[in-house]
Coordinates of C-alpha atoms and ligand atoms in Angstrom, one line a residue:
M80 CA -0.3 0.1 -0.1
G81 CA 1.4 3.6 -1.4
V82 CA 1.5 6.3 0.8
K83 CA -2.2 7.8 2.3
K84 CA -2.6 11.0 2.6
I85 CA -5.0 11.6 5.8
F86 CA -7.0 14.6 6.9
S87 CA -9.1 14.7 10.2
G88 CA -10.4 17.6 12.4
V89 CA -11.5 17.9 16.1
Q90 CA -14.3 20.1 17.7
P91 CA -12.7 22.4 20.0
T92 CA -15.5 21.9 22.1
G93 CA -14.0 21.4 26.1
N94 CA -11.6 18.5 27.4
L95 CA -11.3 15.7 24.9
H96 CA -13.0 12.4 26.4
L97 CA -11.2 9.0 25.9
G98 CA -14.0 8.3 23.0
N99 CA -12.4 11.0 21.6
Y100 CA -8.9 8.9 22.1
I101 CA -10.2 5.7 21.2
G102 CA -12.7 6.9 18.4
A103 CA -9.9 9.0 16.8
I104 CA -6.8 10.7 17.8
K105 CA -5.1 7.5 18.7
N106 CA -6.0 6.1 15.1
F107 CA -4.5 9.3 13.9
V108 CA -1.0 8.7 15.7
D109 CA -0.7 5.3 14.2
L110 CA -1.5 6.7 10.9
Q111 CA 1.2 9.2 11.4
N112 CA 4.0 6.3 12.7
E113 CA 3.0 4.6 9.6
N114 CA 4.7 7.4 7.7
N115 CA 1.3 8.4 5.6
D116 CA 1.2 12.1 4.9
C117 CA -0.9 13.6 7.5
I118 CA -2.9 17.3 9.1
F119 CA -4.6 16.9 11.7
C120 CA -7.2 20.4 12.1
V121 CA -8.5 21.8 15.0
V122 CA -12.0 22.4 13.3
D123 CA -13.1 25.9 15.1
L124 CA -15.2 26.7 12.6
H125 CA -17.6 23.6 13.3
A126 CA -17.3 24.9 16.7
V127 CA -19.4 27.8 16.1
T128 CA -22.1 26.1 14.8
V129 CA -23.5 26.0 18.2
K130 CA -23.1 29.4 20.8
Q131 CA -19.1 29.2 22.0
D132 CA -18.0 31.7 24.4
P133 CA -15.1 33.5 22.0
K134 CA -12.2 33.9 25.0
I135 CA -12.8 30.0 26.0
L136 CA -12.9 29.1 22.2
K137 CA -9.5 30.4 22.2
Q138 CA -8.2 28.4 24.4
N139 CA -9.8 25.2 23.7
V140 CA -7.8 25.9 20.8
R141 CA -4.4 25.7 22.0
E142 CA -5.9 22.8 24.5
T143 CA -6.7 20.4 21.3
A144 CA -3.8 21.6 19.9
A145 CA -1.6 20.2 23.1
T146 CA -3.9 17.3 23.3
F147 CA -2.7 16.3 20.0
L148 CA 1.2 17.2 20.9
A149 CA 0.6 14.9 24.1
C150 CA -1.1 12.1 22.7
G151 CA 2.2 11.7 20.1
I152 CA 1.6 14.0 16.9
N153 CA 4.3 15.3 15.6
P154 CA 4.7 18.8 14.3
K155 CA 8.0 17.4 12.6
K156 CA 5.7 14.5 11.1
S157 CA 2.1 16.0 10.2
I158 CA 0.9 19.2 10.0
I159 CA -1.3 20.4 12.6
F160 CA -3.1 24.1 12.4
N161 CA -7.0 25.5 13.0
Q162 CA -9.3 25.9 10.3
S163 CA -10.6 28.9 10.9
S164 CA -6.5 30.2 9.5
V165 CA -7.1 29.1 6.1
S166 CA -9.9 31.1 4.2
A167 CA -9.7 28.1 1.6
H168 CA -12.1 26.1 4.2
S169 CA -15.3 29.0 4.1
E170 CA -15.1 28.9 0.8
L171 CA -14.7 26.1 -0.6
S172 CA -17.6 24.9 1.6
W173 CA -20.2 27.4 0.5
L174 CA -19.2 26.1 -3.4
L175 CA -20.1 22.7 -1.9
S176 CA -23.4 23.5 -0.6
C177 CA -24.4 24.9 -3.6
V178 CA -23.4 21.5 -4.7
A179 CA -24.9 18.9 -2.0
R180 CA -29.1 18.4 -2.2
M181 CA -31.5 19.4 0.9
G182 CA -32.5 16.0 1.0
W183 CA -28.8 14.5 1.6
L184 CA -28.3 16.3 4.9
N185 CA -32.2 15.7 5.8
R186 CA -30.9 12.1 5.9
M187 CA -28.2 13.5 8.3
T188 CA -28.8 12.1 12.4
Q189 CA -26.1 13.9 13.7
F190 CA -28.2 16.9 13.4
K191 CA -31.3 15.8 14.3
E192 CA -30.2 14.8 17.6
K193 CA -27.6 17.7 18.5
A194 CA -30.9 20.3 17.5
G195 CA -33.2 18.1 19.5
K196 CA -36.8 18.9 19.6
D197 CA -36.7 22.6 18.3
K198 CA -34.7 22.5 15.4
E199 CA -36.3 25.1 14.2
K200 CA -34.0 27.2 16.3
A201 CA -31.1 25.3 15.9
S202 CA -28.6 27.2 13.4
V203 CA -28.2 26.9 10.0
G204 CA -24.4 25.9 10.3
L205 CA -25.5 22.7 12.2
Y206 CA -27.4 22.3 9.4
I207 CA -25.0 22.1 6.7
Y208 CA -22.0 21.3 9.5
P209 CA -21.2 18.1 7.1
V210 CA -20.8 20.2 4.1
L211 CA -17.9 22.1 5.7
M212 CA -16.2 19.1 6.6
A213 CA -16.7 17.8 2.9
A214 CA -14.8 20.7 2.3
D215 CA -11.9 20.3 5.3
I216 CA -11.3 16.5 3.4
L217 CA -11.7 17.3 -0.3
L218 CA -9.2 20.8 -0.3
Y219 CA -6.2 19.1 0.9
D220 CA -7.3 15.8 -1.7
A221 CA -7.5 13.9 0.8
T222 CA -7.3 9.4 0.3
H223 CA -8.7 8.3 4.0
V224 CA -10.3 10.0 6.8
P225 CA -9.9 8.5 10.4
V226 CA -12.7 9.1 12.6
G227 CA -15.3 7.7 15.2
E228 CA -18.0 5.4 14.0
D229 CA -20.8 8.3 14.6
Q230 CA -18.8 10.2 11.6
K231 CA -19.3 7.8 9.2
Q232 CA -22.6 9.0 7.5
H233 CA -20.8 12.9 7.1
L234 CA -17.9 10.9 5.1
E235 CA -20.5 9.0 3.3
L236 CA -22.0 12.6 1.9
A237 CA -18.9 13.9 1.4
R238 CA -18.3 11.0 -0.6
D239 CA -21.5 11.8 -2.7
I240 CA -20.9 15.6 -2.9
S241 CA -17.1 14.4 -4.1
K242 CA -19.1 12.4 -7.1
K243 CA -21.5 15.1 -7.5
F244 CA -19.2 17.9 -8.7
N245 CA -17.3 15.4 -10.4
T246 CA -19.9 14.5 -12.9
D247 CA -21.2 17.9 -12.6
F248 CA -18.1 19.6 -14.0
D249 CA -16.9 16.9 -16.1
A250 CA -14.0 15.9 -14.7
P251 CA -13.6 12.8 -13.3
E252 CA -10.9 12.7 -11.5
F253 CA -10.8 16.4 -9.8
F254 CA -12.1 15.1 -6.4
K255 CA -10.5 12.1 -4.8
I256 CA -13.4 10.0 -3.3
P257 CA -11.7 9.7 0.1
E258 CA -12.2 6.3 2.3
P259 CA -13.1 6.2 6.5
L260 CA -11.0 4.9 8.3
I261 CA -12.7 3.3 11.3
Q262 CA -11.8 1.2 13.7
K263 CA -13.6 -3.0 13.2
N264 CA -14.1 -3.3 16.8
F265 CA -15.8 -1.0 19.6
A266 CA -15.7 2.2 17.0
R267 CA -18.3 4.5 19.4
I268 CA -17.1 4.7 23.1
M269 CA -20.3 5.4 25.1
S270 CA -21.4 7.4 28.3
L271 CA -20.3 5.6 31.2
K272 CA -23.6 6.6 33.1
D273 CA -25.9 5.4 29.8
G274 CA -24.6 2.4 27.9
K275 CA -27.2 3.7 24.8
K276 CA -25.3 7.4 24.4
K277 CA -22.7 8.0 23.0
M278 CA -19.2 10.0 25.3
S279 CA -19.5 13.6 24.7
K280 CA -17.5 16.2 25.8
S281 CA -21.7 18.2 26.0
D282 CA -22.8 16.0 28.1
P283 CA -23.2 17.9 31.4
S284 CA -22.8 14.9 33.5
E285 CA -19.0 14.7 34.1
L286 CA -19.3 10.9 35.3
S287 CA -20.0 10.4 32.0
R288 CA -16.7 10.5 30.4
I289 CA -13.1 10.4 31.5
N290 CA -11.6 13.6 30.1
L291 CA -7.9 13.5 29.0
T292 CA -7.0 15.7 31.4
D293 CA -8.5 13.7 34.6
T294 CA -6.1 13.0 37.0
D295 CA -5.8 9.3 38.2
S296 CA -8.0 9.3 41.0
D297 CA -10.6 11.5 39.0
I298 CA -10.4 8.4 36.4
I299 CA -10.4 5.5 39.4
N300 CA -13.2 7.6 41.2
K301 CA -15.3 7.6 37.5
I302 CA -14.9 4.2 36.6
K303 CA -15.9 2.8 40.5
K304 CA -19.4 4.7 40.1
A305 CA -20.0 4.0 36.2
K306 CA -23.1 2.1 35.9
T307 CA -23.2 -2.0 35.5
D308 CA -25.8 -4.3 36.8
T309 CA -26.6 -7.2 39.5
N310 CA -25.8 -9.9 36.5
P311 CA -22.3 -11.9 36.9
F312 CA -19.5 -10.7 34.3
P313 CA -20.3 -12.1 30.9
T314 CA -18.5 -15.1 29.6
N315 CA -19.5 -15.1 25.8
T316 CA -20.9 -12.6 23.4
N317 CA -24.6 -14.0 24.0
N318 CA -27.2 -11.1 25.3
L319 CA -24.2 -8.6 25.5
K320 CA -26.1 -6.2 23.5
S321 CA -28.9 -6.1 26.1
R322 CA -26.3 -4.7 28.3
P323 CA -24.6 -2.0 27.0
E324 CA -22.6 0.0 30.1
I325 CA -21.0 -3.9 30.4
E326 CA -20.2 -4.1 27.0
N327 CA -19.0 -1.0 26.2
L328 CA -16.7 -0.8 29.9
I329 CA -15.4 -4.7 27.9
G330 CA -14.7 -2.4 24.9
I331 CA -12.4 0.4 26.6
Y332 CA -10.5 -2.6 27.8
S333 CA -10.1 -4.1 25.0
S334 CA -9.0 -1.3 23.1
L335 CA -6.4 0.1 25.3
S336 CA -5.3 -3.3 26.4
G337 CA -5.1 -4.7 22.2
K338 CA -6.5 -7.6 23.8
K339 CA -9.1 -9.7 22.1
I340 CA -12.7 -10.0 23.8
D341 CA -12.5 -13.7 24.2
L342 CA -9.1 -13.5 26.1
I343 CA -11.2 -10.5 28.5
F344 CA -14.1 -12.8 28.8
N345 CA -11.5 -15.9 30.2
E346 CA -9.5 -13.4 32.0
F347 CA -12.6 -12.1 34.4
K348 CA -14.8 -14.9 34.5
D349 CA -15.9 -15.7 38.2
K350 CA -14.7 -12.6 39.1
N351 CA -16.8 -9.8 40.5
F352 CA -17.4 -6.2 38.7
S353 CA -15.4 -4.5 41.0
F354 CA -12.6 -6.6 40.3
F355 CA -12.4 -6.3 36.6
K356 CA -12.8 -2.6 37.4
E357 CA -9.9 -1.9 39.4
K358 CA -8.1 -3.4 36.9
L359 CA -9.6 -1.3 34.3
S360 CA -9.1 1.9 35.5
E361 CA -5.4 0.8 36.1
L362 CA -5.0 0.7 32.6
I363 CA -7.0 4.2 31.8
V364 CA -4.4 5.8 34.5
E365 CA -1.1 3.7 32.5
K366 CA -2.2 5.2 29.4
I367 CA -4.0 8.3 30.7
S368 CA -2.1 9.7 33.4
P369 CA 1.3 10.5 30.5
I370 CA -1.0 12.7 28.5
S371 CA -2.5 13.9 31.4
K372 CA 1.0 15.1 32.8
E373 CA 2.0 16.3 29.4
I374 CA -1.4 18.1 29.1
K375 CA -1.1 20.0 31.6
R376 CA 2.1 20.6 31.0
L377 CA 1.8 21.9 27.7
N378 CA -1.2 24.0 28.4
Q379 CA 1.7 26.5 30.3
D380 CA 3.6 27.0 27.4
T381 CA 1.3 28.7 25.6
S382 CA 4.0 30.2 22.8
Y383 CA 4.8 26.9 21.7
I384 CA 1.3 25.6 20.9
D385 CA 0.6 29.0 18.4
K386 CA 3.9 28.4 17.1
V387 CA 3.3 25.2 16.1
L388 CA -0.2 25.8 14.8
Q389 CA 1.1 29.2 13.1
D390 CA 3.6 26.4 10.9
G391 CA 0.4 24.4 10.0
S392 CA -1.6 26.7 9.1
V393 CA 1.2 27.7 6.7
K394 CA 2.0 24.4 5.3
A395 CA -1.9 24.0 5.5
Y396 CA -2.3 27.4 3.1
E397 CA 0.3 26.8 0.4
L398 CA -1.2 23.1 0.1
S399 CA -5.0 24.5 -0.5
S400 CA -4.7 27.7 -2.1
K401 CA -3.8 26.0 -5.3
K402 CA -6.6 24.2 -5.3
I403 CA -9.4 26.4 -4.2
Q404 CA -7.9 28.2 -7.3
D405 CA -8.7 25.1 -9.7
I406 CA -12.1 24.9 -8.1
K407 CA -13.0 28.5 -8.6
K408 CA -11.6 28.3 -12.7
K409 CA -14.2 24.9 -12.7
F410 CA -17.0 27.7 -11.2
G411 CA -16.5 30.1 -14.0
F412 CA -15.1 32.6 -11.5
Ligands
AQP253 N1 -18.1 8.2 21.6 C1 -16.8 8.9 20.8 N2 -16.5 7.1 20.7 C2 -15.4 7.5 19.2 N3 -15.3 8.1 18.6 C3 -15.2 9.6 18.9 N4 -15.4 10.6 18.6 C4 -16.3 11.6 19.5 N5 -17.0 11.0 20.1 C5 -17.0 9.5 20.4 C6 -14.5 10.9 17.4 O1 -13.6 11.6 18.1 C7 -13.5 12.6 16.4 C8 -13.5 14.1 17.2 O2 -14.7 14.6 17.6 P1 -15.4 15.9 17.8 O3 -15.0 16.4 19.1 O4 -15.1 16.9 16.6 O5 -16.8 16.0 17.3 P2 -17.9 15.0 18.4 O6 -18.2 13.5 17.3 O7 -19.1 15.6 18.2 O8 -17.4 15.5 19.6 P3 -18.4 15.1 21.1 O9 -16.9 14.5 22.0 O10 -19.4 14.7 21.1 O11 -18.4 16.9 20.9 P4 -19.4 17.6 21.5 O12 -19.9 17.1 22.5 O13 -18.8 19.1 21.1 O14 -20.3 17.0 20.0 C9 -14.3 12.5 15.4 O15 -13.2 11.5 14.7 C10 -15.6 11.2 16.2 O16 -16.3 10.7 15.4

């Protein structure tokens, strides 16, 4: 397999959590270390689809970049930048919203979930969020996009937009058709309090998620309080779907340890949940504690983070400026 062109983004909407790490950032690091061409973007334009405090947003942009670095993304190998610093993202988003169809966007389940009951009051930006995501990807001719399972539908839309543009402008190879890279098992990490809801930064309950900045004692406490049930530890996958909280905790254990699920059933059979939770906490602390300490250290060094973002923006600008000119020519501008 040749070198892949990787693009992915993370919203600066607060502390990143274990779901962001397992579903996305851990894979970013692996792809970078396999020597692919990688661009990792702090998608601040996506963040403002819901109201943000400008001061906190600025801080969150830096913190997200610090988290990328603390997890192992190396600015000498990968481009790290924030989306609003390269105006071609916004320009292309408008152009692609003239290619995308209303019917396609009406099917997007994330809009329905995030807009909630009162969708008339949601921003237009939240509705066309997937078009901006398509622009991010297509602008850099990305061939592969590592995302959590929750973003699969948006990526399919990016593929549809790419194909329609190529057909409409009679330019079969103009945009690449990007492939999603979604891990096969446990690609969606769920809330520790409700196994049917995804782990999310915007969940009001701190106990629902493990933040990458949590202390060891926060982690131990949250896992202790994570929802389980009164049945014994499972010995196989039968009935696991009807025990979503248990399935989720086993999924976290499997993703972080690299152990297959059968091995985990074997390791914990005849043990009670408090023993499993103890081992799970130890594993999470082992993986997250070095990241958490590094985020805290980098958060003090704002001039270094700003320099990383600034250097990344220059490189992203260089890569995108020819493509946006070519796109405008296609429209006749
Ligand atoms: N629970 C999750 N399990 C697996 N992957 C996840 N991702 C997010 N949550 C999970 C993946 O992380 C990447 C960055 O996501 P994002 O922060 O840009 O947006 P999001 O998916 O909307 O994340 P949140 O935590 O739910 O944020 P808020 O609460 O601000 O909306 C993506 O690849 C995503 O798939």
